[in-house]
GROMACS .gro file of C-alpha atoms in nm:
model
  366
    1MET     CA    1  17.177   9.232  11.702
    2THR     CA    2  17.261   8.912  11.525
    3THR     CA    3  17.254   8.850  11.153
    4SER     CA    4  17.044   8.534  11.191
    5ALA     CA    5  16.794   8.719  11.409
    6GLY     CA    6  16.770   8.992  11.147
    7ARG     CA    7  16.698   8.736  10.876
    8LYS     CA    8  16.426   8.582  11.092
    9ALA     CA    9  16.270   8.925  11.151
   10ARG     CA   10  16.266   9.010  10.780
   11ALA     CA   11  16.126   8.668  10.694
   12ALA     CA   12  15.847   8.716  10.948
   13ALA     CA   13  15.755   9.047  10.787
   14ARG     CA   14  15.753   8.909  10.432
   15ARG     CA   15  15.607   8.563  10.471
   16PRO     CA   16  15.228   8.538  10.427
   17SER     CA   17  15.044   8.321  10.679
   18ALA     CA   18  14.961   7.986  10.518
   19ARG     CA   19  14.685   7.948  10.775
   20ALA     CA   20  14.534   8.282  10.683
   21ALA     CA   21  14.550   8.196  10.314
   22ARG     CA   22  14.363   7.871  10.370
   23ARG     CA   23  14.097   8.036  10.583
   24LEU     CA   24  14.057   8.320  10.333
   25SER     CA   25  13.991   8.076  10.049
   26THR     CA   26  13.724   7.907  10.262
   27VAL     CA   27  13.553   8.237  10.337
   28LEU     CA   28  13.562   8.346   9.973
   29ALA     CA   29  13.402   8.019   9.873
   30ALA     CA   30  13.123   8.073  10.126
   31VAL     CA   31  13.073   8.431  10.010
   32LEU     CA   32  13.055   8.330   9.644
   33ALA     CA   33  12.801   8.065   9.731
   34THR     CA   34  12.588   8.327   9.909
   35VAL     CA   35  12.603   8.558   9.610
   36ALA     CA   36  12.515   8.277   9.371
   37CYS     CA   37  12.200   8.197   9.569
   38GLY     CA   38  12.068   8.551   9.528
   39ASP     CA   39  11.843   8.697   9.260
   40GLY     CA   40  12.039   8.682   8.936
   41ASP     CA   41  11.849   8.982   8.794
   42ALA     CA   42  11.899   9.220   9.088
   43PRO     CA   43  12.233   9.352   9.201
   44SER     CA   44  12.320   9.201   9.539
   45ARG     CA   45  12.595   9.230   9.797
   46ALA     CA   46  12.774   8.923   9.922
   47THR     CA   47  12.683   8.823  10.275
   48ALA     CA   48  12.801   8.579  10.539
   49ARG     CA   49  12.619   8.439  10.841
   50VAL     CA   50  12.722   8.482  11.201
   51GLU     CA   51  12.834   8.131  11.296
   52ARG     CA   52  12.958   7.955  11.604
   53ALA     CA   53  13.301   7.802  11.562
   54ALA     CA   54  13.616   7.728  11.756
   55ILE     CA   55  13.853   8.021  11.728
   56GLU     CA   56  14.215   8.048  11.834
   57ARG     CA   57  14.443   8.333  11.921
   58ILE     CA   58  14.761   8.247  11.735
   59VAL     CA   59  15.107   8.391  11.798
   60VAL     CA   60  15.341   8.320  11.508
   61ALA     CA   61  15.713   8.264  11.564
   62THR     CA   62  15.922   8.275  11.248
   63GLY     CA   63  16.263   8.109  11.243
   64THR     CA   64  16.450   7.789  11.165
   65ILE     CA   65  16.457   7.426  11.275
   66GLU     CA   66  16.758   7.361  11.497
   67PRO     CA   67  16.895   7.053  11.677
   68ALA     CA   68  16.866   7.047  12.054
   69LYS     CA   69  17.236   6.962  12.066
   70GLU     CA   70  17.501   7.064  11.813
   71VAL     CA   71  17.862   6.952  11.852
   72GLU     CA   72  18.177   7.068  11.676
   73VAL     CA   73  18.426   6.781  11.645
   74ARG     CA   74  18.794   6.880  11.665
   75PRO     CA   75  19.103   6.655  11.686
   76ARG     CA   76  19.292   6.599  12.011
   77ILE     CA   77  19.623   6.549  11.833
   78ALA     CA   78  19.804   6.718  11.545
   79GLY     CA   79  19.855   6.529  11.222
   80ILE     CA   80  19.742   6.467  10.866
   81VAL     CA   81  19.385   6.357  10.787
   82GLU     CA   82  19.416   6.010  10.635
   83ARG     CA   83  19.052   5.908  10.591
   84ILE     CA   84  18.710   6.069  10.629
   85LEU     CA   85  18.449   5.797  10.674
   86VAL     CA   86  18.124   6.001  10.667
   87ASP     CA   87  17.952   6.255  10.443
   88ASP     CA   88  17.717   6.546  10.504
   89GLY     CA   89  17.375   6.418  10.613
   90ASP     CA   90  17.492   6.075  10.729
   91GLU     CA   91  17.337   5.934  11.044
   92VAL     CA   92  17.597   5.822  11.298
   93ALA     CA   93  17.596   5.619  11.618
   94ALA     CA   94  17.774   5.715  11.937
   95GLY     CA   95  18.131   5.588  11.916
   96GLN     CA   96  18.127   5.546  11.538
   97VAL     CA   97  18.456   5.625  11.362
   98LEU     CA   98  18.432   5.954  11.173
   99VAL     CA   99  18.790   6.047  11.079
  100GLU     CA  100  19.127   5.875  11.091
  101ILE     CA  101  19.449   6.074  11.134
  102GLU     CA  102  19.782   5.929  11.019
  103ARG     CA  103  19.916   5.706  11.297
  104GLU     CA  104  20.243   5.551  11.175
  105LEU     CA  105  20.468   5.779  11.381
  106LEU     CA  106  20.258   5.739  11.695
  107ALA     CA  107  20.238   5.362  11.646
  108SER     CA  108  20.618   5.349  11.619
  109GLN     CA  109  20.652   5.552  11.938
  110VAL     CA  110  20.412   5.316  12.114
  111ARG     CA  111  20.623   5.017  12.011
  112GLU     CA  112  20.936   5.191  12.143
  113ALA     CA  113  20.758   5.265  12.470
  114GLU     CA  114  20.649   4.902  12.500
  115ALA     CA  115  21.011   4.790  12.454
  116ALA     CA  116  21.128   5.044  12.713
  117LEU     CA  117  20.868   4.915  12.956
  118ARG     CA  118  20.980   4.555  12.907
  119GLU     CA  119  21.340   4.661  12.970
  120ALA     CA  120  21.241   4.849  13.286
  121GLN     CA  121  21.039   4.552  13.411
  122ALA     CA  122  21.338   4.323  13.351
  123GLY     CA  123  21.557   4.559  13.552
  124LEU     CA  124  21.297   4.559  13.828
  125ARG     CA  125  21.290   4.179  13.842
  126PHE     CA  126  21.670   4.169  13.866
  127ALA     CA  127  21.662   4.431  14.143
  128LYS     CA  128  21.412   4.216  14.333
  129VAL     CA  129  21.637   3.911  14.304
  130GLU     CA  130  21.936   4.116  14.417
  131ILE     CA  131  21.761   4.257  14.722
  132GLU     CA  132  21.639   3.911  14.825
  133ARG     CA  133  21.994   3.778  14.798
  134GLU     CA  134  22.124   4.060  15.016
  135ARG     CA  135  21.860   3.980  15.277
  136GLU     CA  136  21.965   3.613  15.286
  137LEU     CA  137  22.331   3.708  15.318
  138SER     CA  138  22.244   3.958  15.589
  139ALA     CA  139  22.056   3.688  15.781
  140ARG     CA  140  22.375   3.477  15.784
  141GLY     CA  141  22.585   3.778  15.872
  142ALA     CA  142  22.763   3.769  15.538
  143ALA     CA  143  22.642   4.104  15.396
  144SER     CA  144  22.740   4.454  15.500
  145GLN     CA  145  22.494   4.733  15.569
  146ARG     CA  146  22.638   4.925  15.274
  147ALA     CA  147  22.561   4.637  15.034
  148ARG     CA  148  22.207   4.615  15.167
  149ASP     CA  149  22.155   4.991  15.124
  150GLU     CA  150  22.288   4.982  14.768
  151ALA     CA  151  22.056   4.692  14.679
  152ASN     CA  152  21.756   4.880  14.822
  153ALA     CA  153  21.848   5.193  14.624
  154ARG     CA  154  21.882   4.995  14.301
  155TYR     CA  155  21.541   4.839  14.364
  156GLU     CA  156  21.375   5.178  14.423
  157ARG     CA  157  21.533   5.318  14.106
  158SER     CA  158  21.406   5.017  13.913
  159VAL     CA  159  21.054   5.068  14.049
  160ALA     CA  160  21.062   5.435  13.945
  161ALA     CA  161  21.197   5.349  13.600
  162ALA     CA  162  20.923   5.091  13.544
  163GLU     CA  163  20.654   5.338  13.655
  164ALA     CA  164  20.791   5.607  13.422
  165ALA     CA  165  20.800   5.361  13.131
  166ARG     CA  166  20.441   5.258  13.204
  167ALA     CA  167  20.328   5.622  13.218
  168ARG     CA  168  20.496   5.704  12.887
  169LEU     CA  169  20.337   5.401  12.723
  170ASP     CA  170  19.995   5.501  12.856
  171THR     CA  171  20.039   5.857  12.724
  172LEU     CA  172  20.145   5.742  12.379
  173SER     CA  173  19.870   5.478  12.365
  174THR     CA  174  19.612   5.745  12.449
  175GLN     CA  175  19.749   5.973  12.179
  176LEU     CA  176  19.736   5.685  11.933
  177SER     CA  177  19.371   5.629  12.019
  178TYR     CA  178  19.306   5.997  11.945
  179ALA     CA  179  19.415   5.933  11.585
  180THR     CA  180  19.078   5.760  11.547
  181VAL     CA  181  18.814   6.034  11.583
  182ARG     CA  182  18.482   5.893  11.703
  183SER     CA  183  18.135   6.043  11.728
  184PRO     CA  184  18.058   6.168  12.080
  185LEU     CA  185  17.684   6.115  12.029
  186ALA     CA  186  17.418   5.955  11.813
  187GLY     CA  187  17.292   6.194  11.550
  188ARG     CA  188  17.350   6.330  11.203
  189VAL     CA  189  17.649   6.487  11.027
  190LEU     CA  190  17.555   6.846  10.946
  191GLU     CA  191  17.878   6.934  10.768
  192VAL     CA  192  18.226   6.798  10.701
  193HIS     CA  193  18.473   7.088  10.722
  194THR     CA  194  18.802   6.928  10.618
  195GLU     CA  195  18.946   6.704  10.346
  196GLU     CA  196  19.174   6.403  10.336
  197GLY     CA  197  19.538   6.513  10.330
  198ASN     CA  198  19.480   6.831  10.528
  199ALA     CA  199  19.702   6.907  10.827
  200VAL     CA  200  19.506   6.956  11.148
  201SER     CA  201  19.588   7.108  11.485
  202PRO     CA  202  19.463   6.980  11.822
  203VAL     CA  203  19.187   7.134  12.030
  204THR     CA  204  19.450   7.231  12.290
  205SER     CA  205  19.625   7.465  12.045
  206VAL     CA  206  19.600   7.844  12.065
  207ASN     CA  207  19.342   7.862  11.784
  208GLY     CA  208  19.120   7.599  11.944
  209GLY     CA  209  19.202   7.328  11.693
  210THR     CA  210  19.089   7.247  11.340
  211LEU     CA  211  18.715   7.197  11.293
  212LEU     CA  212  18.661   6.852  11.142
  213LEU     CA  213  18.283   6.807  11.146
  214THR     CA  214  17.964   6.948  11.290
  215LEU     CA  215  17.714   6.698  11.433
  216ALA     CA  216  17.353   6.734  11.539
  217GLY     CA  217  17.222   6.518  11.822
  218ALA     CA  218  16.947   6.266  11.749
  219ASP     CA  219  16.731   6.399  12.031
  220THR     CA  220  16.451   6.656  11.997
  221LEU     CA  221  16.459   6.917  11.724
  222HIS     CA  222  16.312   7.258  11.794
  223LEU     CA  223  16.219   7.575  11.612
  224GLU     CA  224  16.412   7.884  11.715
  225GLY     CA  225  16.204   8.185  11.618
  226LEU     CA  226  16.119   8.546  11.686
  227VAL     CA  227  15.795   8.688  11.826
  228ASP     CA  228  15.697   9.054  11.814
  229GLU     CA  229  15.700   9.228  12.152
  230ASN     CA  230  15.326   9.306  12.119
  231GLU     CA  231  15.249   8.932  12.125
  232VAL     CA  232  15.497   8.795  12.377
  233ALA     CA  233  15.278   8.867  12.682
  234ARG     CA  234  15.026   8.612  12.552
  235LEU     CA  235  15.277   8.327  12.562
  236ALA     CA  236  15.314   8.066  12.835
  237ILE     CA  237  15.545   7.765  12.854
  238GLY     CA  238  15.367   7.445  12.751
  239GLN     CA  239  15.129   7.601  12.497
  240PRO     CA  240  15.069   7.376  12.194
  241ALA     CA  241  15.197   7.477  11.852
  242ARG     CA  242  15.175   7.377  11.489
  243ILE     CA  243  15.502   7.396  11.298
  244ARG     CA  244  15.513   7.452  10.924
  245THR     CA  245  15.816   7.454  10.699
  246GLU     CA  246  15.863   7.572  10.344
  247ALA     CA  247  15.998   7.229  10.255
  248PHE     CA  248  15.679   7.042  10.359
  249GLY     CA  249  15.419   7.299  10.253
  250GLU     CA  250  15.083   7.232  10.418
  251ARG     CA  251  15.217   6.946  10.634
  252THR     CA  252  15.220   7.048  10.999
  253PHE     CA  253  15.427   6.909  11.285
  254GLU     CA  254  15.305   6.918  11.643
  255GLY     CA  255  15.511   7.111  11.894
  256VAL     CA  256  15.516   7.264  12.242
  257LEU     CA  257  15.648   7.604  12.351
  258ARG     CA  258  15.953   7.537  12.569
  259HIS     CA  259  16.129   7.871  12.619
  260VAL     CA  260  16.069   8.244  12.590
  261ALA     CA  261  16.375   8.466  12.619
  262PRO     CA  262  16.359   8.712  12.911
  263LEU     CA  263  16.543   8.979  12.712
  264GLY     CA  264  16.426   9.122  12.381
  265LYS     CA  265  16.637   9.197  12.074
  266ARG     CA  266  16.614   9.528  11.889
  267ILE     CA  267  16.615   9.450  11.516
  268GLU     CA  268  16.557   9.722  11.257
  269ASN     CA  269  16.381   9.941  11.517
  270VAL     CA  270  16.146   9.660  11.625
  271THR     CA  271  16.182   9.458  11.945
  272TYR     CA  272  16.151   9.081  11.916
  273PHE     CA  273  16.176   8.799  12.168
  274GLU     CA  274  16.340   8.468  12.088
  275VAL     CA  275  16.134   8.156  12.155
  276GLU     CA  276  16.200   7.784  12.128
  277VAL     CA  277  15.929   7.536  12.028
  278ASP     CA  278  16.010   7.166  12.071
  279VAL     CA  279  15.898   6.941  11.783
  280THR     CA  280  15.700   6.661  11.950
  281ASP     CA  281  15.551   6.514  11.632
  282ALA     CA  282  15.602   6.143  11.564
  283ASP     CA  283  15.747   6.233  11.222
  284ALA     CA  284  15.992   6.489  11.358
  285ALA     CA  285  16.281   6.295  11.203
  286ARG     CA  286  16.164   6.410  10.859
  287LEU     CA  287  16.269   6.764  10.944
  288ARG     CA  288  16.623   6.882  10.885
  289PRO     CA  289  16.826   7.138  11.080
  290ARG     CA  290  16.827   7.490  10.931
  291MET     CA  291  16.491   7.446  10.753
  292SER     CA  292  16.292   7.771  10.752
  293GLY     CA  293  15.958   7.752  10.928
  294ASP     CA  294  15.683   7.909  11.136
  295ALA     CA  295  15.539   7.796  11.467
  296GLU     CA  296  15.172   7.883  11.516
  297ILE     CA  297  15.154   7.894  11.896
  298VAL     CA  298  14.800   7.854  12.030
  299ALA     CA  299  14.782   8.121  12.301
  300GLU     CA  300  14.404   8.105  12.359
  301VAL     CA  301  14.107   7.895  12.241
  302VAL     CA  302  13.735   7.981  12.246
  303PRO     CA  303  13.558   7.655  12.152
  304ALA     CA  304  13.218   7.798  12.044
  305ALA     CA  305  13.266   8.164  11.964
  306LEU     CA  306  13.035   8.377  11.750
  307THR     CA  307  13.241   8.454  11.440
  308ILE     CA  308  13.223   8.657  11.121
  309PRO     CA  309  13.468   8.706  10.835
  310GLU     CA  310  13.726   8.977  10.898
  311MET     CA  311  13.625   9.141  10.568
  312ALA     CA  312  13.283   9.223  10.719
  313LEU     CA  313  13.432   9.480  10.957
  314ARG     CA  314  13.372   9.850  10.891
  315TYR     CA  315  13.541  10.146  11.057
  316ARG     CA  316  13.419  10.499  11.122
  317GLY     CA  317  13.687  10.679  11.317
  318ASP     CA  318  13.737  10.469  11.630
  319ALA     CA  319  13.395  10.307  11.593
  320LEU     CA  320  13.368   9.950  11.468
  321TYR     CA  321  13.050   9.827  11.300
  322VAL     CA  322  12.906   9.586  11.044
  323GLU     CA  323  12.641   9.619  10.778
  324GLY     CA  324  12.375   9.366  10.692
  325PRO     CA  325  12.048   9.327  10.503
  326HIS     CA  326  11.840   9.276  10.818
  327LEU     CA  327  12.032   9.460  11.088
  328ALA     CA  328  11.798   9.707  11.260
  329PRO     CA  329  11.947  10.045  11.357
  330SER     CA  330  11.987  10.119  11.724
  331GLY     CA  331  12.099  10.427  11.915
  332ASP     CA  332  12.323  10.657  11.719
  333GLU     CA  333  12.464  10.394  11.488
  334GLY     CA  334  12.373  10.587  11.178
  335ALA     CA  335  12.174  10.464  10.879
  336GLY     CA  336  11.961  10.151  10.885
  337GLY     CA  337  12.142   9.822  10.833
  338GLU     CA  338  12.441   9.908  11.052
  339ARG     CA  339  12.524   9.778  11.395
  340ALA     CA  340  12.812   9.853  11.630
  341ILE     CA  341  12.996   9.546  11.753
  342GLU     CA  342  13.271   9.449  11.993
  343ILE     CA  343  13.527   9.196  11.873
  344GLY     CA  344  13.772   8.966  12.049
  345ILE     CA  345  14.017   8.723  11.896
  346VAL     CA  346  14.122   8.771  11.534
  347ASP     CA  347  14.205   8.427  11.392
  348GLY     CA  348  14.340   8.480  11.043
  349ASP     CA  349  14.037   8.585  10.839
  350ARG     CA  350  13.781   8.505  11.116
  351VAL     CA  351  13.689   8.740  11.398
  352GLU     CA  352  13.527   8.665  11.732
  353VAL     CA  353  13.217   8.880  11.800
  354ARG     CA  354  13.171   8.945  12.173
  355ARG     CA  355  12.880   9.189  12.152
  356GLY     CA  356  12.635   9.321  11.893
  357LEU     CA  357  12.538   9.019  11.680
  358ASP     CA  358  12.345   8.696  11.723
  359GLU     CA  359  12.401   8.358  11.565
  360GLY     CA  360  12.240   8.327  11.222
  361GLU     CA  361  12.230   8.699  11.139
  362GLU     CA  362  12.380   8.807  10.809
  363VAL     CA  363  12.649   9.067  10.746
  364TYR     CA  364  12.779   9.216  10.426
  365VAL     CA  365  13.133   9.118  10.333
  366GLU     CA  366  13.187   9.364  10.049
   0.00000   0.00000   0.00000
């Protein structure tokens, strides 16, 4: 069990559905209108008509907006932070300089290595001249085999010395380049974790190195959320979704279900499944990582269903029925004005009626 998953589960339990609240206000308005049209002198019960409407089976995932890629930037050399060139929230390009580590010592070592390389190359040139001279003398019979062997040995040592000097210069030059920490990707700075003047350790150290910054990639954001185990069987990859965040209120962002975890998580005695919903909206850049939000995943759509308000439902034991001013009794349904019904999708405050009512009939909603 993770702490973040627990927070998501508790948020899902507490947070009222904005969609349900909107639909409820619409139904209440319709009900009040029906009451107002009645006889003002006689007591009346509010009614609603059976109407055809598109209805959706919604599975809600509650969680947070997360970047598709999140990178922790750590130094590749030890040193002192000299300059930090970005702040939290800044947008950065790939290769942009983020942090500079003090480089005077490394720069001095590079200069020494350059001088050593020049010296080794000079020795190599002299060794080449010497070996050519020995070859000319040997061609005239004026050089001994021993002199030729010694010239060849000096040349080989000079070659090795020049190669070693070049390798050391390359190593020091690479380390010097590491003093300039660049962004590995285009994105946004989520957090700067260090300050100028702090000593930092390299990523190769035992502790994994000092964390300098955390970056989020500029590619697709997604909502990581939790779905109750009773709903997960309705989900399928590719289903459309509407994403809402507390920061943007009623503004929705289009999305698509990308992933459903194969293994559930037990959180406070309830099993949840983690899901990921990609934000495909054109305005996705307005969202920020770690924003709280819900994804309303459309698991099923009935385009012209018979619907009634959820508040019209009545229960008698396991039996489900509605009451209405003109509903004729049938069978053993009890007193006049009642009718047993079969329901399907519950969409917020609206309910799909699969059997028992016809379009235009009226039901009581109080």
